[in-house]
């Protein structure tokens, strides 16, 4: 009842938000006031509605989605109170909304009248008086209507058995012994392929109405393939945060901060979180939501006694007995087929040891090959008597291999080869292009063979047009690849796939940043290659990089493992562009560390002077880049060590632009570690850029030099340099708006130091406005706002501007997850005189 009430209140609040900001509000106001008065809050009902209307109007005018979401949460709570006290209020509200805002309220009206038992008289069929409400499609998501997450995949086939476990799980969703809603935690454990994932998906289906704020899903098996050890929990938190109200805004970099933010965002929500294939208790602990009535359902091959000690219920799934196995075959193959060969069907269940994953493959073969009888298939499985004996031991993967072996043997030779080679991919999900490259095929042939593998249930087509090979199936394929392919084929495959990703990543890099310094010479590699980002309707480069980021990192690791050093360091350099937009600091650090290792090894193995020089330059570039995430992670000593080595390496090359870039990175490190030495590094960078004719690099060095001189008191020289940098950045063929705005803020600061607060405020306000209009510039906007507050606070009547600036800066830092900076700004606000 509580879950249904919550769902009704959520839908009603969403409809109310749309009505309150519409022209129909005045017509509905008296009716809404009458409904709200049934359980008044501290304020009067009219005042409550008026306040909600004003707040929503302000939020939409300023684009403040979080403020709008806050109003909606408040309305939801009020409706829960009203509906709990008077169930008839929901019917009355539905009738009112249907009259004045039919488009905005269809979902709520349909829910009230859709047969959900809330004790209401409004129904989905005929209602006395001739009123009818019919089911209609849910409204499409819009920017002001957050999408309710529904991430748990649906069970695509009939679900057999597990009735006892399902009933036990549903019973756990009730209130605690004190009657209050609780957060339930259950862990399904058992052998690989025993059906843990399918049961978790089925649980989500059965409990759809209990979690009005949605279902979240995390596949830890996929994350383990794609991320370094320990990074899966952090990325899982980021995935969940992106799906919740608030989205991408303010997702911090550290695990602790992400955990706290997840708890905060879920404190007002009732959600179901399904965690698939966890292998550490910490993966579950970090993802327990705070919202009363929420639930976590995890699957694992392990028994987590430490979770049981803290209130988790462990549900162990056993292989199916003969009855359960026959039920599964009946669902897939039909009752007539099973009854016609009942003894053979029982034998198949026995040979598969009741393992659902094995029975699924058996059923798939029987359905797709109409000439194959159950008796014939059982005879084939009998030939694997030695392997079937291994099923009784701990070799769980071998059990799946036994089930998959007959299907593998029946594959055509070209499909079998593709199957084997896909097992060597360092990730589970791939598109047709990757499959083609892995096997050295053309895309058309790869697509045809993937269909063969899908029909044999050896790969799965995903909703986005790609394919996924289950981890256990991939292990089976890998075993055959090791036994049947040549000793050098795995390295050759890794080189083909790495080169494929290098080409695509390089094209994405160029599409995002035309003027970025690149050391690797890829012109010959890219010449004649298809650039998907240049095609009309092609993928957005940054979006593609975000989707493929874990695959690129996995490929990079594999390339280094196979000592494919030239392709590895070049891939690391090209991939860096992604992290300039999405600062996943730990992943960025690993990418650059792998690149440094590969570049150094490539230089040591190079055969020509040109190859040595390019790899050495690559190592210098990658070490300089590595200083950036290290500084952000406050690992200053490591950043300094990388830059010291980068400077030495760069000096051995004749590349002036590279040497200039390394000096700029050195200056930015010295700004923190030894400010007195920073101007010297920036002057060297400026001179080298000018000698190389690199105008943008010279402008950036001029900017940083100006800032460094202003910080140490050389304000007049700093002003001259900053004005020059601004002019050069604004007057380029492609003006750099973000950097020009940053320079403008620095000019404002310099005006303040020169005793001209009026000009300082003018320049800083303009810089803040311009930075607010540039994507990926909010951190710089917040910095400029704090600088503006410092100047304004010392001017006559500037207290209000200072306060407004600090408020906005604090909001930005909080949204970005920079909580320590937000706290500093809030502290300054508290001490600001008024």
PDB file of N, CA, C and O in Angstrom, residues 592-661:
ATOM      1  N   UNK A 592      47.985   7.672 -18.854  1.00  0.00           N
ATOM      2  CA  UNK A 592      49.265   8.339 -19.095  1.00  0.00           C
ATOM      3  C   UNK A 592      50.436   7.524 -18.564  1.00  0.00           C
ATOM      4  O   UNK A 592      51.515   7.500 -19.172  1.00  0.00           O
ATOM      5  N   UNK A 593      50.263   6.847 -17.446  1.00  0.00           N
ATOM      6  CA  UNK A 593      51.342   6.000 -16.933  1.00  0.00           C
ATOM      7  C   UNK A 593      51.631   4.849 -17.898  1.00  0.00           C
ATOM      8  O   UNK A 593      52.804   4.513 -18.142  1.00  0.00           O
ATOM      9  N   UNK A 594      50.582   4.247 -18.445  1.00  0.00           N
ATOM     10  CA  UNK A 594      50.787   3.206 -19.450  1.00  0.00           C
ATOM     11  C   UNK A 594      51.473   3.779 -20.688  1.00  0.00           C
ATOM     12  O   UNK A 594      52.358   3.142 -21.276  1.00  0.00           O
ATOM     13  N   UNK A 595      51.064   4.994 -21.071  1.00  0.00           N
ATOM     14  CA  UNK A 595      51.688   5.628 -22.230  1.00  0.00           C
ATOM     15  C   UNK A 595      53.155   5.926 -22.004  1.00  0.00           C
ATOM     16  O   UNK A 595      53.999   5.718 -22.899  1.00  0.00           O
ATOM     17  N   UNK A 596      53.491   6.404 -20.813  1.00  0.00           N
ATOM     18  CA  UNK A 596      54.898   6.681 -20.484  1.00  0.00           C
ATOM     19  C   UNK A 596      55.715   5.395 -20.550  1.00  0.00           C
ATOM     20  O   UNK A 596      56.812   5.365 -21.131  1.00  0.00           O
ATOM     21  N   UNK A 597      55.188   4.331 -19.947  1.00  0.00           N
ATOM     22  CA  UNK A 597      55.893   3.050 -19.977  1.00  0.00           C
ATOM     23  C   UNK A 597      56.120   2.582 -21.419  1.00  0.00           C
ATOM     24  O   UNK A 597      57.221   2.123 -21.777  1.00  0.00           O
ATOM     25  N   UNK A 598      55.078   2.715 -22.235  1.00  0.00           N
ATOM     26  CA  UNK A 598      55.180   2.253 -23.620  1.00  0.00           C
ATOM     27  C   UNK A 598      56.140   3.110 -24.431  1.00  0.00           C
ATOM     28  O   UNK A 598      56.933   2.591 -25.234  1.00  0.00           O
ATOM     29  N   UNK A 599      56.103   4.436 -24.248  1.00  0.00           N
ATOM     30  CA  UNK A 599      56.993   5.311 -25.011  1.00  0.00           C
ATOM     31  C   UNK A 599      58.451   5.047 -24.660  1.00  0.00           C
ATOM     32  O   UNK A 599      59.327   5.014 -25.540  1.00  0.00           O
ATOM     33  N   UNK A 600      58.745   4.866 -23.365  1.00  0.00           N
ATOM     34  CA  UNK A 600      60.124   4.591 -22.958  1.00  0.00           C
ATOM     35  C   UNK A 600      60.605   3.273 -23.555  1.00  0.00           C
ATOM     36  O   UNK A 600      61.741   3.174 -24.051  1.00  0.00           O
ATOM     37  N   UNK A 601      59.737   2.234 -23.538  1.00  0.00           N
ATOM     38  CA  UNK A 601      60.120   0.944 -24.105  1.00  0.00           C
ATOM     39  C   UNK A 601      60.269   1.030 -25.624  1.00  0.00           C
ATOM     40  O   UNK A 601      61.150   0.395 -26.206  1.00  0.00           O
ATOM     41  N   UNK A 602      59.400   1.826 -26.269  1.00  0.00           N
ATOM     42  CA  UNK A 602      59.496   1.988 -27.714  1.00  0.00           C
ATOM     43  C   UNK A 602      60.807   2.660 -28.108  1.00  0.00           C
ATOM     44  O   UNK A 602      61.447   2.278 -29.096  1.00  0.00           O
ATOM     45  N   UNK A 603      61.226   3.657 -27.349  1.00  0.00           N
ATOM     46  CA  UNK A 603      62.496   4.331 -27.634  1.00  0.00           C
ATOM     47  C   UNK A 603      63.658   3.368 -27.462  1.00  0.00           C
ATOM     48  O   UNK A 603      64.618   3.384 -28.247  1.00  0.00           O
ATOM     49  N   UNK A 604      63.598   2.519 -26.445  1.00  0.00           N
ATOM     50  CA  UNK A 604      64.686   1.575 -26.190  1.00  0.00           C
ATOM     51  C   UNK A 604      64.792   0.532 -27.294  1.00  0.00           C
ATOM     52  O   UNK A 604      65.889   0.018 -27.564  1.00  0.00           O
ATOM     53  N   UNK A 605      63.668   0.219 -27.953  1.00  0.00           N
ATOM     54  CA  UNK A 605      63.661  -0.816 -28.988  1.00  0.00           C
ATOM     55  C   UNK A 605      63.737  -0.251 -30.409  1.00  0.00           C
ATOM     56  O   UNK A 605      63.811  -1.019 -31.363  1.00  0.00           O
ATOM     57  N   UNK A 606      63.682   1.067 -30.533  1.00  0.00           N
ATOM     58  CA  UNK A 606      63.632   1.677 -31.869  1.00  0.00           C
ATOM     59  C   UNK A 606      64.881   1.346 -32.666  1.00  0.00           C
ATOM     60  O   UNK A 606      65.984   1.198 -32.124  1.00  0.00           O
ATOM     61  N   UNK A 607      64.710   1.262 -33.981  1.00  0.00           N
ATOM     62  CA  UNK A 607      65.798   0.881 -34.870  1.00  0.00           C
ATOM     63  C   UNK A 607      66.434   2.063 -35.589  1.00  0.00           C
ATOM     64  O   UNK A 607      67.565   1.972 -36.055  1.00  0.00           O
ATOM     65  N   UNK A 608      65.710   3.169 -35.701  1.00  0.00           N
ATOM     66  CA  UNK A 608      66.227   4.324 -36.436  1.00  0.00           C
ATOM     67  C   UNK A 608      66.239   5.546 -35.533  1.00  0.00           C
ATOM     68  O   UNK A 608      65.540   5.598 -34.516  1.00  0.00           O
ATOM     69  N   UNK A 609      67.041   6.534 -35.954  1.00  0.00           N
ATOM     70  CA  UNK A 609      67.122   7.769 -35.175  1.00  0.00           C
ATOM     71  C   UNK A 609      65.775   8.474 -35.127  1.00  0.00           C
ATOM     72  O   UNK A 609      65.394   9.047 -34.102  1.00  0.00           O
ATOM     73  N   UNK A 610      65.025   8.435 -36.240  1.00  0.00           N
ATOM     74  CA  UNK A 610      63.710   9.070 -36.267  1.00  0.00           C
ATOM     75  C   UNK A 610      62.740   8.421 -35.305  1.00  0.00           C
ATOM     76  O   UNK A 610      61.967   9.103 -34.620  1.00  0.00           O
ATOM     77  N   UNK A 611      62.782   7.090 -35.237  1.00  0.00           N
ATOM     78  CA  UNK A 611      61.897   6.384 -34.310  1.00  0.00           C
ATOM     79  C   UNK A 611      62.259   6.684 -32.863  1.00  0.00           C
ATOM     80  O   UNK A 611      61.379   6.866 -32.014  1.00  0.00           O
ATOM     81  N   UNK A 612      63.560   6.750 -32.572  1.00  0.00           N
ATOM     82  CA  UNK A 612      64.000   7.064 -31.209  1.00  0.00           C
ATOM     83  C   UNK A 612      63.547   8.459 -30.813  1.00  0.00           C
ATOM     84  O   UNK A 612      63.026   8.683 -29.712  1.00  0.00           O
ATOM     85  N   UNK A 613      63.728   9.419 -31.748  1.00  0.00           N
ATOM     86  CA  UNK A 613      63.367  10.806 -31.449  1.00  0.00           C
ATOM     87  C   UNK A 613      61.873  10.947 -31.220  1.00  0.00           C
ATOM     88  O   UNK A 613      61.443  11.641 -30.278  1.00  0.00           O
ATOM     89  N   UNK A 614      61.039  10.276 -32.032  1.00  0.00           N
ATOM     90  CA  UNK A 614      59.586  10.393 -31.872  1.00  0.00           C
ATOM     91  C   UNK A 614      59.121   9.779 -30.558  1.00  0.00           C
ATOM     92  O   UNK A 614      58.315  10.366 -29.834  1.00  0.00           O
ATOM     93  N   UNK A 615      59.642   8.599 -30.207  1.00  0.00           N
ATOM     94  CA  UNK A 615      59.236   7.956 -28.963  1.00  0.00           C
ATOM     95  C   UNK A 615      59.718   8.745 -27.752  1.00  0.00           C
ATOM     96  O   UNK A 615      59.009   8.847 -26.742  1.00  0.00           O
ATOM     97  N   UNK A 616      60.922   9.319 -27.839  1.00  0.00           N
ATOM     98  CA  UNK A 616      61.433  10.138 -26.739  1.00  0.00           C
ATOM     99  C   UNK A 616      60.557  11.371 -26.548  1.00  0.00           C
ATOM    100  O   UNK A 616      60.227  11.748 -25.416  1.00  0.00           O
ATOM    101  N   UNK A 617      60.199  11.997 -27.671  1.00  0.00           N
ATOM    102  CA  UNK A 617      59.300  13.147 -27.591  1.00  0.00           C
ATOM    103  C   UNK A 617      57.949  12.732 -27.016  1.00  0.00           C
ATOM    104  O   UNK A 617      57.337  13.465 -26.226  1.00  0.00           O
ATOM    105  N   UNK A 618      57.486  11.543 -27.395  1.00  0.00           N
ATOM    106  CA  UNK A 618      56.226  11.049 -26.852  1.00  0.00           C
ATOM    107  C   UNK A 618      56.295  10.851 -25.355  1.00  0.00           C
ATOM    108  O   UNK A 618      55.365  11.198 -24.622  1.00  0.00           O
ATOM    109  N   UNK A 619      57.393  10.298 -24.866  1.00  0.00           N
ATOM    110  CA  UNK A 619      57.542  10.118 -23.424  1.00  0.00           C
ATOM    111  C   UNK A 619      57.552  11.466 -22.706  1.00  0.00           C
ATOM    112  O   UNK A 619      56.914  11.626 -21.647  1.00  0.00           O
ATOM    113  N   UNK A 620      58.259  12.445 -23.262  1.00  0.00           N
ATOM    114  CA  UNK A 620      58.287  13.776 -22.647  1.00  0.00           C
ATOM    115  C   UNK A 620      56.888  14.382 -22.593  1.00  0.00           C
ATOM    116  O   UNK A 620      56.472  14.944 -21.571  1.00  0.00           O
ATOM    117  N   UNK A 621      56.170  14.275 -23.691  1.00  0.00           N
ATOM    118  CA  UNK A 621      54.813  14.832 -23.756  1.00  0.00           C
ATOM    119  C   UNK A 621      53.893  14.154 -22.739  1.00  0.00           C
ATOM    120  O   UNK A 621      53.138  14.817 -22.013  1.00  0.00           O
ATOM    121  N   UNK A 622      53.966  12.842 -22.671  1.00  0.00           N
ATOM    122  CA  UNK A 622      53.076  12.103 -21.782  1.00  0.00           C
ATOM    123  C   UNK A 622      53.421  12.351 -20.315  1.00  0.00           C
ATOM    124  O   UNK A 622      52.529  12.426 -19.463  1.00  0.00           O
ATOM    125  N   UNK A 623      54.702  12.495 -20.004  1.00  0.00           N
ATOM    126  CA  UNK A 623      55.070  12.810 -18.620  1.00  0.00           C
ATOM    127  C   UNK A 623      54.576  14.205 -18.233  1.00  0.00           C
ATOM    128  O   UNK A 623      54.116  14.415 -17.095  1.00  0.00           O
ATOM    129  N   UNK A 624      54.696  15.162 -19.151  1.00  0.00           N
ATOM    130  CA  UNK A 624      54.187  16.504 -18.853  1.00  0.00           C
ATOM    131  C   UNK A 624      52.679  16.473 -18.643  1.00  0.00           C
ATOM    132  O   UNK A 624      52.142  17.080 -17.698  1.00  0.00           O
ATOM    133  N   UNK A 625      51.968  15.753 -19.510  1.00  0.00           N
ATOM    134  CA  UNK A 625      50.517  15.632 -19.344  1.00  0.00           C
ATOM    135  C   UNK A 625      50.163  14.940 -18.031  1.00  0.00           C
ATOM    136  O   UNK A 625      49.178  15.290 -17.378  1.00  0.00           O
ATOM    137  N   UNK A 626      50.964  13.966 -17.633  1.00  0.00           N
ATOM    138  CA  UNK A 626      50.700  13.228 -16.406  1.00  0.00           C
ATOM    139  C   UNK A 626      50.722  14.145 -15.183  1.00  0.00           C
ATOM    140  O   UNK A 626      50.049  13.876 -14.180  1.00  0.00           O
ATOM    141  N   UNK A 627      51.469  15.239 -15.266  1.00  0.00           N
ATOM    142  CA  UNK A 627      51.509  16.149 -14.117  1.00  0.00           C
ATOM    143  C   UNK A 627      50.141  16.768 -13.826  1.00  0.00           C
ATOM    144  O   UNK A 627      49.856  17.137 -12.684  1.00  0.00           O
ATOM    145  N   UNK A 628      49.279  16.883 -14.841  1.00  0.00           N
ATOM    146  CA  UNK A 628      47.983  17.536 -14.638  1.00  0.00           C
ATOM    147  C   UNK A 628      47.064  16.750 -13.709  1.00  0.00           C
ATOM    148  O   UNK A 628      46.593  17.285 -12.702  1.00  0.00           O
ATOM    149  N   UNK A 629      46.771  15.473 -13.984  1.00  0.00           N
ATOM    150  CA  UNK A 629      45.927  14.757 -13.008  1.00  0.00           C
ATOM    151  C   UNK A 629      46.609  14.571 -11.665  1.00  0.00           C
ATOM    152  O   UNK A 629      45.941  14.549 -10.630  1.00  0.00           O
ATOM    153  N   UNK A 630      47.931  14.443 -11.657  1.00  0.00           N
ATOM    154  CA  UNK A 630      48.622  14.288 -10.383  1.00  0.00           C
ATOM    155  C   UNK A 630      48.472  15.530  -9.522  1.00  0.00           C
ATOM    156  O   UNK A 630      48.262  15.438  -8.302  1.00  0.00           O
ATOM    157  N   UNK A 631      48.568  16.718 -10.136  1.00  0.00           N
ATOM    158  CA  UNK A 631      48.369  17.951  -9.368  1.00  0.00           C
ATOM    159  C   UNK A 631      46.931  18.049  -8.859  1.00  0.00           C
ATOM    160  O   UNK A 631      46.689  18.457  -7.724  1.00  0.00           O
ATOM    161  N   UNK A 632      45.974  17.669  -9.698  1.00  0.00           N
ATOM    162  CA  UNK A 632      44.575  17.708  -9.263  1.00  0.00           C
ATOM    163  C   UNK A 632      44.325  16.717  -8.127  1.00  0.00           C
ATOM    164  O   UNK A 632      43.453  16.945  -7.277  1.00  0.00           O
ATOM    165  N   UNK A 633      45.088  15.627  -8.109  1.00  0.00           N
ATOM    166  CA  UNK A 633      44.974  14.640  -7.035  1.00  0.00           C
ATOM    167  C   UNK A 633      45.843  15.013  -5.837  1.00  0.00           C
ATOM    168  O   UNK A 633      45.928  14.252  -4.872  1.00  0.00           O
ATOM    169  N   UNK A 634      46.497  16.164  -5.940  1.00  0.00           N
ATOM    170  CA  UNK A 634      47.371  16.693  -4.887  1.00  0.00           C
ATOM    171  C   UNK A 634      48.578  15.797  -4.625  1.00  0.00           C
ATOM    172  O   UNK A 634      49.096  15.741  -3.515  1.00  0.00           O
ATOM    173  N   UNK A 635      49.004  15.112  -5.648  1.00  0.00           N
ATOM    174  CA  UNK A 635      50.242  14.331  -5.583  1.00  0.00           C
ATOM    175  C   UNK A 635      51.353  15.183  -6.190  1.00  0.00           C
ATOM    176  O   UNK A 635      51.912  14.860  -7.242  1.00  0.00           O
ATOM    177  N   UNK A 636      51.661  16.284  -5.526  1.00  0.00           N
ATOM    178  CA  UNK A 636      52.554  17.295  -6.084  1.00  0.00           C
ATOM    179  C   UNK A 636      53.972  16.787  -6.291  1.00  0.00           C
ATOM    180  O   UNK A 636      54.635  17.138  -7.283  1.00  0.00           O
ATOM    181  N   UNK A 637      54.463  15.989  -5.365  1.00  0.00           N
ATOM    182  CA  UNK A 637      55.839  15.493  -5.504  1.00  0.00           C
ATOM    183  C   UNK A 637      55.982  14.617  -6.749  1.00  0.00           C
ATOM    184  O   UNK A 637      56.958  14.725  -7.496  1.00  0.00           O
ATOM    185  N   UNK A 638      55.002  13.748  -6.967  1.00  0.00           N
ATOM    186  CA  UNK A 638      55.049  12.903  -8.174  1.00  0.00           C
ATOM    187  C   UNK A 638      54.955  13.749  -9.429  1.00  0.00           C
ATOM    188  O   UNK A 638      55.628  13.471 -10.429  1.00  0.00           O
ATOM    189  N   UNK A 639      54.113  14.785  -9.398  1.00  0.00           N
ATOM    190  CA  UNK A 639      53.998  15.668 -10.562  1.00  0.00           C
ATOM    191  C   UNK A 639      55.346  16.328 -10.854  1.00  0.00           C
ATOM    192  O   UNK A 639      55.771  16.423 -12.017  1.00  0.00           O
ATOM    193  N   UNK A 640      56.030  16.793  -9.811  1.00  0.00           N
ATOM    194  CA  UNK A 640      57.337  17.415  -9.999  1.00  0.00           C
ATOM    195  C   UNK A 640      58.351  16.456 -10.590  1.00  0.00           C
ATOM    196  O   UNK A 640      59.159  16.830 -11.466  1.00  0.00           O
ATOM    197  N   UNK A 641      58.336  15.199 -10.140  1.00  0.00           N
ATOM    198  CA  UNK A 641      59.262  14.206 -10.683  1.00  0.00           C
ATOM    199  C   UNK A 641      59.003  13.965 -12.165  1.00  0.00           C
ATOM    200  O   UNK A 641      59.940  13.846 -12.963  1.00  0.00           O
ATOM    201  N   UNK A 642      57.726  13.873 -12.535  1.00  0.00           N
ATOM    202  CA  UNK A 642      57.400  13.669 -13.949  1.00  0.00           C
ATOM    203  C   UNK A 642      57.867  14.839 -14.802  1.00  0.00           C
ATOM    204  O   UNK A 642      58.395  14.655 -15.909  1.00  0.00           O
ATOM    205  N   UNK A 643      57.681  16.048 -14.309  1.00  0.00           N
ATOM    206  CA  UNK A 643      58.070  17.231 -15.082  1.00  0.00           C
ATOM    207  C   UNK A 643      59.581  17.364 -15.184  1.00  0.00           C
ATOM    208  O   UNK A 643      60.106  17.782 -16.231  1.00  0.00           O
ATOM    209  N   UNK A 644      60.294  17.016 -14.135  1.00  0.00           N
ATOM    210  CA  UNK A 644      61.757  17.069 -14.202  1.00  0.00           C
ATOM    211  C   UNK A 644      62.272  16.150 -15.303  1.00  0.00           C
ATOM    212  O   UNK A 644      63.150  16.529 -16.086  1.00  0.00           O
ATOM    213  N   UNK A 645      61.709  14.950 -15.365  1.00  0.00           N
ATOM    214  CA  UNK A 645      62.112  14.008 -16.417  1.00  0.00           C
ATOM    215  C   UNK A 645      61.635  14.475 -17.784  1.00  0.00           C
ATOM    216  O   UNK A 645      62.354  14.333 -18.791  1.00  0.00           O
ATOM    217  N   UNK A 646      60.443  15.061 -17.851  1.00  0.00           N
ATOM    218  CA  UNK A 646      59.914  15.545 -19.126  1.00  0.00           C
ATOM    219  C   UNK A 646      60.792  16.647 -19.704  1.00  0.00           C
ATOM    220  O   UNK A 646      61.056  16.681 -20.915  1.00  0.00           O
ATOM    221  N   UNK A 647      61.231  17.562 -18.860  1.00  0.00           N
ATOM    222  CA  UNK A 647      62.097  18.649 -19.332  1.00  0.00           C
ATOM    223  C   UNK A 647      63.377  18.075 -19.910  1.00  0.00           C
ATOM    224  O   UNK A 647      63.834  18.477 -20.993  1.00  0.00           O
ATOM    225  N   UNK A 648      63.988  17.125 -19.196  1.00  0.00           N
ATOM    226  CA  UNK A 648      65.245  16.539 -19.667  1.00  0.00           C
ATOM    227  C   UNK A 648      65.069  15.828 -21.000  1.00  0.00           C
ATOM    228  O   UNK A 648      65.907  15.954 -21.907  1.00  0.00           O
ATOM    229  N   UNK A 649      63.974  15.085 -21.142  1.00  0.00           N
ATOM    230  CA  UNK A 649      63.721  14.376 -22.396  1.00  0.00           C
ATOM    231  C   UNK A 649      63.439  15.340 -23.539  1.00  0.00           C
ATOM    232  O   UNK A 649      63.936  15.160 -24.665  1.00  0.00           O
ATOM    233  N   UNK A 650      62.620  16.353 -23.276  1.00  0.00           N
ATOM    234  CA  UNK A 650      62.259  17.298 -24.328  1.00  0.00           C
ATOM    235  C   UNK A 650      63.477  18.042 -24.857  1.00  0.00           C
ATOM    236  O   UNK A 650      63.572  18.337 -26.057  1.00  0.00           O
ATOM    237  N   UNK A 651      64.417  18.343 -23.963  1.00  0.00           N
ATOM    238  CA  UNK A 651      65.617  19.075 -24.377  1.00  0.00           C
ATOM    239  C   UNK A 651      66.478  18.276 -25.342  1.00  0.00           C
ATOM    240  O   UNK A 651      67.292  18.849 -26.072  1.00  0.00           O
ATOM    241  N   UNK A 652      66.343  16.953 -25.354  1.00  0.00           N
ATOM    242  CA  UNK A 652      67.135  16.129 -26.274  1.00  0.00           C
ATOM    243  C   UNK A 652      66.547  16.100 -27.673  1.00  0.00           C
ATOM    244  O   UNK A 652      67.152  15.549 -28.588  1.00  0.00           O
ATOM    245  N   UNK A 653      65.345  16.655 -27.835  1.00  0.00           N
ATOM    246  CA  UNK A 653      64.698  16.680 -29.147  1.00  0.00           C
ATOM    247  C   UNK A 653      64.833  18.070 -29.766  1.00  0.00           C
ATOM    248  O   UNK A 653      65.148  19.040 -29.080  1.00  0.00           O
ATOM    249  N   UNK A 654      64.607  18.151 -31.031  1.00  0.00           N
ATOM    250  CA  UNK A 654      64.628  19.449 -31.703  1.00  0.00           C
ATOM    251  C   UNK A 654      63.264  20.067 -31.832  1.00  0.00           C
ATOM    252  O   UNK A 654      63.066  20.978 -32.647  1.00  0.00           O
ATOM    253  N   UNK A 655      62.322  19.628 -31.028  1.00  0.00           N
ATOM    254  CA  UNK A 655      60.933  20.074 -31.155  1.00  0.00           C
ATOM    255  C   UNK A 655      60.689  21.262 -30.234  1.00  0.00           C
ATOM    256  O   UNK A 655      60.476  21.100 -29.024  1.00  0.00           O
ATOM    257  N   UNK A 656      60.707  22.454 -30.804  1.00  0.00           N
ATOM    258  CA  UNK A 656      60.565  23.662 -30.008  1.00  0.00           C
ATOM    259  C   UNK A 656      59.199  23.748 -29.333  1.00  0.00           C
ATOM    260  O   UNK A 656      59.088  24.163 -28.172  1.00  0.00           O
ATOM    261  N   UNK A 657      58.151  23.373 -30.069  1.00  0.00           N
ATOM    262  CA  UNK A 657      56.803  23.473 -29.503  1.00  0.00           C
ATOM    263  C   UNK A 657      56.645  22.521 -28.321  1.00  0.00           C
ATOM    264  O   UNK A 657      56.031  22.859 -27.305  1.00  0.00           O
ATOM    265  N   UNK A 658      57.214  21.322 -28.436  1.00  0.00           N
ATOM    266  CA  UNK A 658      57.173  20.383 -27.315  1.00  0.00           C
ATOM    267  C   UNK A 658      57.910  20.957 -26.114  1.00  0.00           C
ATOM    268  O   UNK A 658      57.401  20.915 -24.987  1.00  0.00           O
ATOM    269  N   UNK A 659      59.091  21.477 -26.331  1.00  0.00           N
ATOM    270  CA  UNK A 659      59.860  22.042 -25.227  1.00  0.00           C
ATOM    271  C   UNK A 659      59.107  23.218 -24.584  1.00  0.00           C
ATOM    272  O   UNK A 659      59.104  23.380 -23.359  1.00  0.00           O
ATOM    273  N   UNK A 660      58.441  24.017 -25.423  1.00  0.00           N
ATOM    274  CA  UNK A 660      57.654  25.137 -24.896  1.00  0.00           C
ATOM    275  C   UNK A 660      56.494  24.633 -24.046  1.00  0.00           C
ATOM    276  O   UNK A 660      56.199  25.171 -22.967  1.00  0.00           O
ATOM    277  N   UNK A 661      55.827  23.588 -24.523  1.00  0.00           N
ATOM    278  CA  UNK A 661      54.688  23.035 -23.787  1.00  0.00           C
ATOM    279  C   UNK A 661      55.133  22.466 -22.438  1.00  0.00           C
ATOM    280  O   UNK A 661      54.482  22.678 -21.412  1.00  0.00           O
TER     281      UNK A 661
END
